[in-house]
């Protein structure tokens, strides 16, 4: 046990420098691509043929994994002039202990944006650029939606200060930040899912909302309930200590969520690109 904890801490320490969520998004894209139907595979190739990067230059990117963080990249560029750019687009603040949905201004939140971009992607009358960007939004947001804290928060919020036992992090570490980066990177380092999409039924239009609510419950049971002193709708004292047991417990949670996201993304794209 002691050795596992030690290895885990080393992995966590070395992964702290990665851009947030990049590894997780790429894993979702790769798993989805491996499960695309031949027809969807061919259409994805066409949609990415003239792909542009965050500066609107030819990106040379041809895979779902390589474009999976584009939505974060354009936000980073936009935020240099507008700190509020794309704010709220990548998640939805559903309370983990309530049944009501979080606010979604003008349809600009994670589940509603997947639904609206799905309409653009499947419409062959839309310009190629619009469908290319819709594809990239969907690849990214299906990943975000399955990250627990993008779909559920408690009173402290995702910005709650945390102390990751045994791990040095530059600057303030937040609960949201470590689940996006340190915990996710540690769980995914050296791991690759070989999950296969089985027989599936047709997805309803609101499937992304159902996935989000399931993820909200993951946030409750796997992110918050294991914190000592947790109580619904009550603030925890900060910084919240995430000990080595908590860190180890997060590994199967991250992997499960990545697999769900990758397989569901494949299912959605197979349906939208028949
Ligand atoms: Zn995001």
mmCIF file of C-alpha atoms and ligand atoms in Angstrom:
data_model
loop_
_atom_site.group_PDB
_atom_site.id
_atom_site.type_symbol
_atom_site.label_atom_id
_atom_site.label_comp_id
_atom_site.label_asym_id
_atom_site.label_seq_id
_atom_site.Cartn_x
_atom_site.Cartn_y
_atom_site.Cartn_z
ATOM 1 C CA UNK A 1 0.000 0.000 0.000
ATOM 2 C CA UNK A 2 2.764 2.400 0.987
ATOM 3 C CA UNK A 3 4.503 1.818 -2.351
ATOM 4 C CA UNK A 4 1.315 2.437 -4.319
ATOM 5 C CA UNK A 5 0.806 5.700 -2.492
ATOM 6 C CA UNK A 6 4.391 6.713 -3.163
ATOM 7 C CA UNK A 7 4.113 5.930 -6.891
ATOM 8 C CA UNK A 8 0.807 7.772 -7.062
ATOM 9 C CA UNK A 9 2.342 10.836 -5.448
ATOM 10 C CA UNK A 10 5.218 10.854 -7.929
ATOM 11 C CA UNK A 11 2.795 10.575 -10.818
ATOM 12 C CA UNK A 12 0.719 13.392 -9.405
ATOM 13 C CA UNK A 13 3.742 15.598 -8.866
ATOM 14 C CA UNK A 14 5.037 15.113 -12.396
ATOM 15 C CA UNK A 15 1.674 15.691 -14.026
ATOM 16 C CA UNK A 16 0.995 19.045 -12.419
ATOM 17 C CA UNK A 17 2.537 20.935 -15.343
ATOM 18 C CA UNK A 18 0.091 19.697 -18.018
ATOM 19 C CA UNK A 19 -2.474 22.067 -19.461
ATOM 20 C CA UNK A 20 -5.766 21.452 -17.766
ATOM 21 C CA UNK A 21 -7.698 18.484 -18.982
ATOM 22 C CA UNK A 22 -5.699 18.045 -22.195
ATOM 23 C CA UNK A 23 -4.833 14.430 -21.516
ATOM 24 C CA UNK A 24 -8.411 13.560 -20.574
ATOM 25 C CA UNK A 25 -9.876 15.182 -23.678
ATOM 26 C CA UNK A 26 -7.397 13.404 -25.949
ATOM 27 C CA UNK A 27 -8.247 10.051 -24.326
ATOM 28 C CA UNK A 28 -11.951 10.618 -24.959
ATOM 29 C CA UNK A 29 -11.269 11.536 -28.595
ATOM 30 C CA UNK A 30 -9.053 8.507 -29.169
ATOM 31 C CA UNK A 31 -11.550 6.072 -27.665
ATOM 32 C CA UNK A 32 -14.382 7.572 -29.714
ATOM 33 C CA UNK A 33 -12.382 7.423 -32.944
ATOM 34 C CA UNK A 34 -11.617 3.726 -32.359
ATOM 35 C CA UNK A 35 -15.362 3.080 -32.119
ATOM 36 C CA UNK A 36 -16.618 5.062 -35.113
ATOM 37 C CA UNK A 37 -18.525 3.288 -37.868
ATOM 38 C CA UNK A 38 -16.744 3.265 -41.260
ATOM 39 C CA UNK A 39 -19.218 5.900 -42.528
ATOM 40 C CA UNK A 40 -18.665 8.218 -39.557
ATOM 41 C CA UNK A 41 -14.912 7.663 -39.768
ATOM 42 C CA UNK A 42 -14.914 8.795 -43.402
ATOM 43 C CA UNK A 43 -17.028 11.863 -42.665
ATOM 44 C CA UNK A 44 -14.807 12.868 -39.758
ATOM 45 C CA UNK A 45 -11.823 12.740 -42.117
ATOM 46 C CA UNK A 46 -13.637 15.038 -44.548
ATOM 47 C CA UNK A 47 -14.729 17.420 -41.780
ATOM 48 C CA UNK A 48 -11.177 17.738 -40.454
ATOM 49 C CA UNK A 49 -9.462 17.983 -43.848
ATOM 50 C CA UNK A 50 -9.092 21.779 -43.771
ATOM 51 C CA UNK A 51 -9.113 22.181 -40.012
ATOM 52 C CA UNK A 52 -7.992 25.511 -38.543
ATOM 53 C CA UNK A 53 -6.220 26.106 -35.240
ATOM 54 C CA UNK A 54 -6.973 28.746 -32.603
ATOM 55 C CA UNK A 55 -5.381 31.449 -34.802
ATOM 56 C CA UNK A 56 -7.382 30.344 -37.855
ATOM 57 C CA UNK A 57 -4.268 28.860 -39.442
ATOM 58 C CA UNK A 58 -4.207 25.384 -41.054
ATOM 59 C CA UNK A 59 -3.832 23.030 -38.098
ATOM 60 C CA UNK A 60 -2.888 19.801 -39.851
ATOM 61 C CA UNK A 61 -4.982 18.017 -37.239
ATOM 62 C CA UNK A 62 -6.862 15.010 -38.534
ATOM 63 C CA UNK A 63 -7.954 13.030 -35.466
ATOM 64 C CA UNK A 64 -10.588 13.555 -32.794
ATOM 65 C CA UNK A 65 -7.885 13.321 -30.116
ATOM 66 C CA UNK A 66 -5.871 16.131 -31.699
ATOM 67 C CA UNK A 67 -8.806 18.557 -31.960
ATOM 68 C CA UNK A 68 -10.344 17.635 -28.594
ATOM 69 C CA UNK A 69 -8.964 20.689 -26.735
ATOM 70 C CA UNK A 70 -9.604 23.252 -29.492
ATOM 71 C CA UNK A 71 -12.535 24.695 -27.502
ATOM 72 C CA UNK A 72 -10.193 25.397 -24.587
ATOM 73 C CA UNK A 73 -7.597 26.873 -26.949
ATOM 74 C CA UNK A 74 -9.956 29.399 -28.537
ATOM 75 C CA UNK A 75 -11.198 30.351 -25.087
ATOM 76 C CA UNK A 76 -7.631 31.021 -24.000
ATOM 77 C CA UNK A 77 -7.096 33.335 -26.991
ATOM 78 C CA UNK A 78 -10.448 35.099 -26.539
ATOM 79 C CA UNK A 79 -9.894 35.599 -22.817
ATOM 80 C CA UNK A 80 -6.850 37.791 -23.515
ATOM 81 C CA UNK A 81 -9.223 40.538 -24.584
ATOM 82 C CA UNK A 82 -12.412 39.411 -22.858
ATOM 83 C CA UNK A 83 -11.966 37.590 -19.529
ATOM 84 C CA UNK A 84 -15.596 36.486 -19.677
ATOM 85 C CA UNK A 85 -15.351 34.871 -23.115
ATOM 86 C CA UNK A 86 -17.112 31.498 -23.275
ATOM 87 C CA UNK A 87 -17.781 31.640 -19.552
ATOM 88 C CA UNK A 88 -20.242 28.924 -18.573
ATOM 89 C CA UNK A 89 -20.060 27.123 -21.917
ATOM 90 C CA UNK A 90 -18.027 24.140 -20.646
ATOM 91 C CA UNK A 91 -20.163 23.046 -17.725
ATOM 92 C CA UNK A 92 -23.391 23.554 -15.839
ATOM 93 C CA UNK A 93 -23.670 24.396 -12.148
ATOM 94 C CA UNK A 94 -26.124 21.713 -11.094
ATOM 95 C CA UNK A 95 -26.264 21.368 -7.328
ATOM 96 C CA UNK A 96 -25.229 17.862 -6.290
ATOM 97 C CA UNK A 97 -27.887 17.696 -3.571
ATOM 98 C CA UNK A 98 -30.806 19.102 -5.561
ATOM 99 C CA UNK A 99 -32.935 17.898 -8.443
ATOM 100 C CA UNK A 100 -33.130 21.248 -10.193
ATOM 101 C CA UNK A 101 -30.914 21.978 -13.167
ATOM 102 C CA UNK A 102 -28.293 24.702 -12.987
ATOM 103 C CA UNK A 103 -28.752 27.960 -14.923
ATOM 104 C CA UNK A 104 -28.113 27.882 -18.664
ATOM 105 C CA UNK A 105 -28.150 31.377 -20.137
ATOM 106 C CA UNK A 106 -29.272 31.426 -23.799
ATOM 107 C CA UNK A 107 -28.532 27.728 -24.205
ATOM 108 C CA UNK A 108 -24.819 28.332 -23.628
ATOM 109 C CA UNK A 109 -23.982 25.514 -21.222
ATOM 110 C CA UNK A 110 -22.510 22.090 -21.700
ATOM 111 C CA UNK A 111 -25.502 19.838 -22.377
ATOM 112 C CA UNK A 112 -27.482 22.377 -24.417
ATOM 113 C CA UNK A 113 -24.457 23.237 -26.546
ATOM 114 C CA UNK A 114 -23.926 19.568 -27.386
ATOM 115 C CA UNK A 115 -27.571 19.363 -28.450
ATOM 116 C CA UNK A 116 -27.433 22.527 -30.600
ATOM 117 C CA UNK A 117 -24.115 21.606 -32.192
ATOM 118 C CA UNK A 118 -25.459 18.123 -32.969
ATOM 119 C CA UNK A 119 -28.146 19.782 -35.095
ATOM 120 C CA UNK A 120 -25.504 21.714 -37.047
ATOM 121 C CA UNK A 121 -23.231 18.702 -37.492
ATOM 122 C CA UNK A 122 -25.893 16.447 -38.953
ATOM 123 C CA UNK A 123 -27.226 19.110 -41.341
ATOM 124 C CA UNK A 124 -25.336 18.640 -44.609
ATOM 125 C CA UNK A 125 -26.751 21.959 -45.880
ATOM 126 C CA UNK A 126 -24.622 23.801 -43.315
ATOM 127 C CA UNK A 127 -21.262 25.243 -44.473
ATOM 128 C CA UNK A 128 -18.300 22.903 -43.981
ATOM 129 C CA UNK A 129 -16.656 25.322 -41.522
ATOM 130 C CA UNK A 130 -19.745 25.395 -39.317
ATOM 131 C CA UNK A 131 -19.919 21.588 -39.278
ATOM 132 C CA UNK A 132 -16.171 21.332 -38.581
ATOM 133 C CA UNK A 133 -16.531 23.591 -35.549
ATOM 134 C CA UNK A 134 -19.689 21.817 -34.394
ATOM 135 C CA UNK A 135 -17.761 18.532 -34.456
ATOM 136 C CA UNK A 136 -14.946 20.055 -32.390
ATOM 137 C CA UNK A 137 -17.361 21.508 -29.849
ATOM 138 C CA UNK A 138 -19.101 18.157 -29.453
ATOM 139 C CA UNK A 139 -15.831 16.231 -29.025
ATOM 140 C CA UNK A 140 -14.718 18.651 -26.320
ATOM 141 C CA UNK A 141 -17.994 19.110 -24.488
ATOM 142 C CA UNK A 142 -18.888 15.418 -24.280
ATOM 143 C CA UNK A 143 -15.546 15.091 -22.492
ATOM 144 C CA UNK A 144 -16.206 18.085 -20.220
ATOM 145 C CA UNK A 145 -19.712 16.903 -19.370
ATOM 146 C CA UNK A 146 -18.302 13.635 -17.984
ATOM 147 C CA UNK A 147 -15.788 15.374 -15.715
ATOM 148 C CA UNK A 148 -17.726 15.316 -12.424
ATOM 149 C CA UNK A 149 -17.228 18.965 -11.449
ATOM 150 C CA UNK A 150 -18.361 20.233 -14.854
ATOM 151 C CA UNK A 151 -21.799 18.774 -14.104
ATOM 152 C CA UNK A 152 -22.219 19.075 -10.346
ATOM 153 C CA UNK A 153 -21.148 21.389 -7.501
ATOM 154 C CA UNK A 154 -21.819 21.723 -3.793
ATOM 155 C CA UNK A 155 -21.835 24.852 -1.615
ATOM 156 C CA UNK A 156 -18.056 25.330 -1.733
ATOM 157 C CA UNK A 157 -18.143 25.289 -5.521
ATOM 158 C CA UNK A 158 -15.443 23.942 -7.794
ATOM 159 C CA UNK A 159 -13.160 26.789 -6.794
ATOM 160 C CA UNK A 160 -12.799 25.453 -3.245
ATOM 161 C CA UNK A 161 -9.155 25.519 -2.156
ATOM 162 C CA UNK A 162 -7.639 22.091 -1.651
ATOM 163 C CA UNK A 163 -4.431 20.621 -0.359
ATOM 164 C CA UNK A 164 -3.307 17.564 -2.297
ATOM 165 C CA UNK A 165 -1.396 15.495 0.226
ATOM 166 C CA UNK A 166 2.092 14.651 -0.978
ATOM 167 C CA UNK A 167 1.854 16.754 -4.128
ATOM 168 C CA UNK A 168 3.378 20.154 -4.744
ATOM 169 C CA UNK A 169 1.257 22.444 -6.884
ATOM 170 C CA UNK A 170 2.261 25.938 -7.912
ATOM 171 C CA UNK A 171 -0.317 28.546 -6.963
ATOM 172 C CA UNK A 172 -3.720 27.797 -5.490
ATOM 173 C CA UNK A 173 -5.052 24.295 -6.008
ATOM 174 C CA UNK A 174 -8.817 24.055 -6.370
ATOM 175 C CA UNK A 175 -11.113 21.054 -6.206
ATOM 176 C CA UNK A 176 -12.149 21.597 -9.832
ATOM 177 C CA UNK A 177 -8.578 22.172 -10.932
ATOM 178 C CA UNK A 178 -7.127 19.002 -9.419
ATOM 179 C CA UNK A 179 -9.921 16.801 -10.789
ATOM 180 C CA UNK A 180 -9.338 18.336 -14.230
ATOM 181 C CA UNK A 181 -5.573 18.054 -14.134
ATOM 182 C CA UNK A 182 -3.615 16.366 -11.346
ATOM 183 C CA UNK A 183 -6.076 13.565 -10.524
ATOM 184 C CA UNK A 184 -7.078 13.036 -14.163
ATOM 185 C CA UNK A 185 -3.506 12.989 -15.446
ATOM 186 C CA UNK A 186 -2.407 10.572 -12.730
ATOM 187 C CA UNK A 187 -5.261 8.184 -13.530
ATOM 188 C CA UNK A 188 -4.638 8.326 -17.277
ATOM 189 C CA UNK A 189 -0.857 8.168 -17.389
ATOM 190 C CA UNK A 190 0.146 4.858 -18.997
ATOM 191 C CA UNK A 191 -3.497 3.785 -19.264
ATOM 192 C CA UNK A 192 -5.456 3.317 -22.474
ATOM 193 C CA UNK A 193 -9.023 2.133 -22.660
ATOM 194 C CA UNK A 194 -9.844 -0.697 -25.018
ATOM 195 C CA UNK A 195 -13.578 -0.469 -24.341
ATOM 196 C CA UNK A 196 -15.782 -1.361 -27.290
ATOM 197 C CA UNK A 197 -19.149 0.092 -28.181
ATOM 198 C CA UNK A 198 -21.693 -2.730 -28.112
ATOM 199 C CA UNK A 199 -25.141 -2.831 -29.660
ATOM 200 C CA UNK A 200 -26.840 0.470 -28.900
ATOM 201 C CA UNK A 201 -30.278 1.923 -29.334
ATOM 202 C CA UNK A 202 -31.066 5.308 -30.863
ATOM 203 C CA UNK A 203 -30.109 8.264 -28.659
ATOM 204 C CA UNK A 204 -32.885 10.673 -27.708
ATOM 205 C CA UNK A 205 -32.271 14.376 -28.410
ATOM 206 C CA UNK A 206 -31.898 15.078 -24.698
ATOM 207 C CA UNK A 207 -29.398 12.264 -24.083
ATOM 208 C CA UNK A 208 -26.635 14.790 -23.207
ATOM 209 C CA UNK A 209 -28.802 16.155 -20.387
ATOM 210 C CA UNK A 210 -29.308 12.628 -19.031
ATOM 211 C CA UNK A 211 -25.541 11.992 -19.188
ATOM 212 C CA UNK A 212 -24.982 15.264 -17.331
ATOM 213 C CA UNK A 213 -27.375 14.303 -14.535
ATOM 214 C CA UNK A 214 -25.656 10.946 -14.168
ATOM 215 C CA UNK A 215 -22.327 12.811 -13.931
ATOM 216 C CA UNK A 216 -23.788 15.156 -11.312
ATOM 217 C CA UNK A 217 -24.495 12.070 -9.205
ATOM 218 C CA UNK A 218 -20.907 10.902 -9.763
ATOM 219 C CA UNK A 219 -19.799 14.267 -8.383
ATOM 220 C CA UNK A 220 -21.948 13.728 -5.303
ATOM 221 C CA UNK A 221 -20.925 10.135 -4.596
ATOM 222 C CA UNK A 222 -17.298 10.134 -5.764
ATOM 223 C CA UNK A 223 -16.040 13.709 -5.393
ATOM 224 C CA UNK A 224 -17.924 15.131 -2.406
ATOM 225 C CA UNK A 225 -19.158 12.287 -0.186
ATOM 226 C CA UNK A 226 -15.632 10.877 0.354
ATOM 227 C CA UNK A 227 -14.527 14.263 1.780
ATOM 228 C CA UNK A 228 -14.485 14.103 5.563
ATOM 229 C CA UNK A 229 -17.109 16.356 7.076
ATOM 230 C CA UNK A 230 -19.146 16.575 3.871
ATOM 231 C CA UNK A 231 -22.820 17.443 4.270
ATOM 232 C CA UNK A 232 -25.282 18.424 1.575
ATOM 233 C CA UNK A 233 -25.501 22.180 0.969
ATOM 234 C CA UNK A 234 -22.976 22.944 3.707
ATOM 235 C CA UNK A 235 -19.601 24.540 3.236
ATOM 236 C CA UNK A 236 -16.490 22.591 4.134
ATOM 237 C CA UNK A 237 -13.586 24.308 5.846
ATOM 238 C CA UNK A 238 -10.870 25.205 3.333
ATOM 239 C CA UNK A 239 -8.373 24.145 2.337
ATOM 240 C CA UNK A 240 -9.962 20.730 1.943
ATOM 241 C CA UNK A 241 -7.349 18.009 2.399
ATOM 242 C CA UNK A 242 -7.310 15.334 -0.291
ATOM 243 C CA UNK A 243 -5.286 12.546 1.304
ATOM 244 C CA UNK A 244 -3.611 9.684 -0.512
ATOM 245 C CA UNK A 245 -6.650 7.412 -0.024
ATOM 246 C CA UNK A 246 -8.832 10.022 -1.729
ATOM 247 C CA UNK A 247 -6.321 10.332 -4.554
ATOM 248 C CA UNK A 248 -6.200 6.558 -5.119
ATOM 249 C CA UNK A 249 -9.983 6.353 -4.994
ATOM 250 C CA UNK A 250 -10.207 8.879 -7.839
ATOM 251 C CA UNK A 251 -8.362 6.640 -10.324
ATOM 252 C CA UNK A 252 -11.222 4.262 -11.259
ATOM 253 C CA UNK A 253 -13.650 7.198 -11.213
ATOM 254 C CA UNK A 254 -11.646 9.134 -13.802
ATOM 255 C CA UNK A 255 -11.223 6.047 -15.984
ATOM 256 C CA UNK A 256 -14.914 5.178 -15.814
ATOM 257 C CA UNK A 257 -15.876 8.707 -16.840
ATOM 258 C CA UNK A 258 -13.398 8.763 -19.726
ATOM 259 C CA UNK A 259 -14.773 5.453 -21.007
ATOM 260 C CA UNK A 260 -18.349 6.624 -20.744
ATOM 261 C CA UNK A 261 -17.480 9.841 -22.578
ATOM 262 C CA UNK A 262 -15.518 8.118 -25.350
ATOM 263 C CA UNK A 263 -18.126 5.450 -26.060
ATOM 264 C CA UNK A 264 -21.024 7.891 -25.911
ATOM 265 C CA UNK A 265 -19.200 10.307 -28.190
ATOM 266 C CA UNK A 266 -18.733 7.485 -30.706
ATOM 267 C CA UNK A 267 -22.395 6.533 -30.422
ATOM 268 C CA UNK A 268 -23.478 10.132 -30.954
ATOM 269 C CA UNK A 269 -21.181 10.687 -33.959
ATOM 270 C CA UNK A 270 -22.219 7.367 -35.532
ATOM 271 C CA UNK A 271 -25.808 8.539 -35.279
ATOM 272 C CA UNK A 272 -25.151 12.085 -36.562
ATOM 273 C CA UNK A 273 -22.879 10.985 -39.416
ATOM 274 C CA UNK A 274 -24.615 7.905 -40.851
HETATM 275 ZN ZN1 LIG B 1 -13.615 22.638 -21.487
#
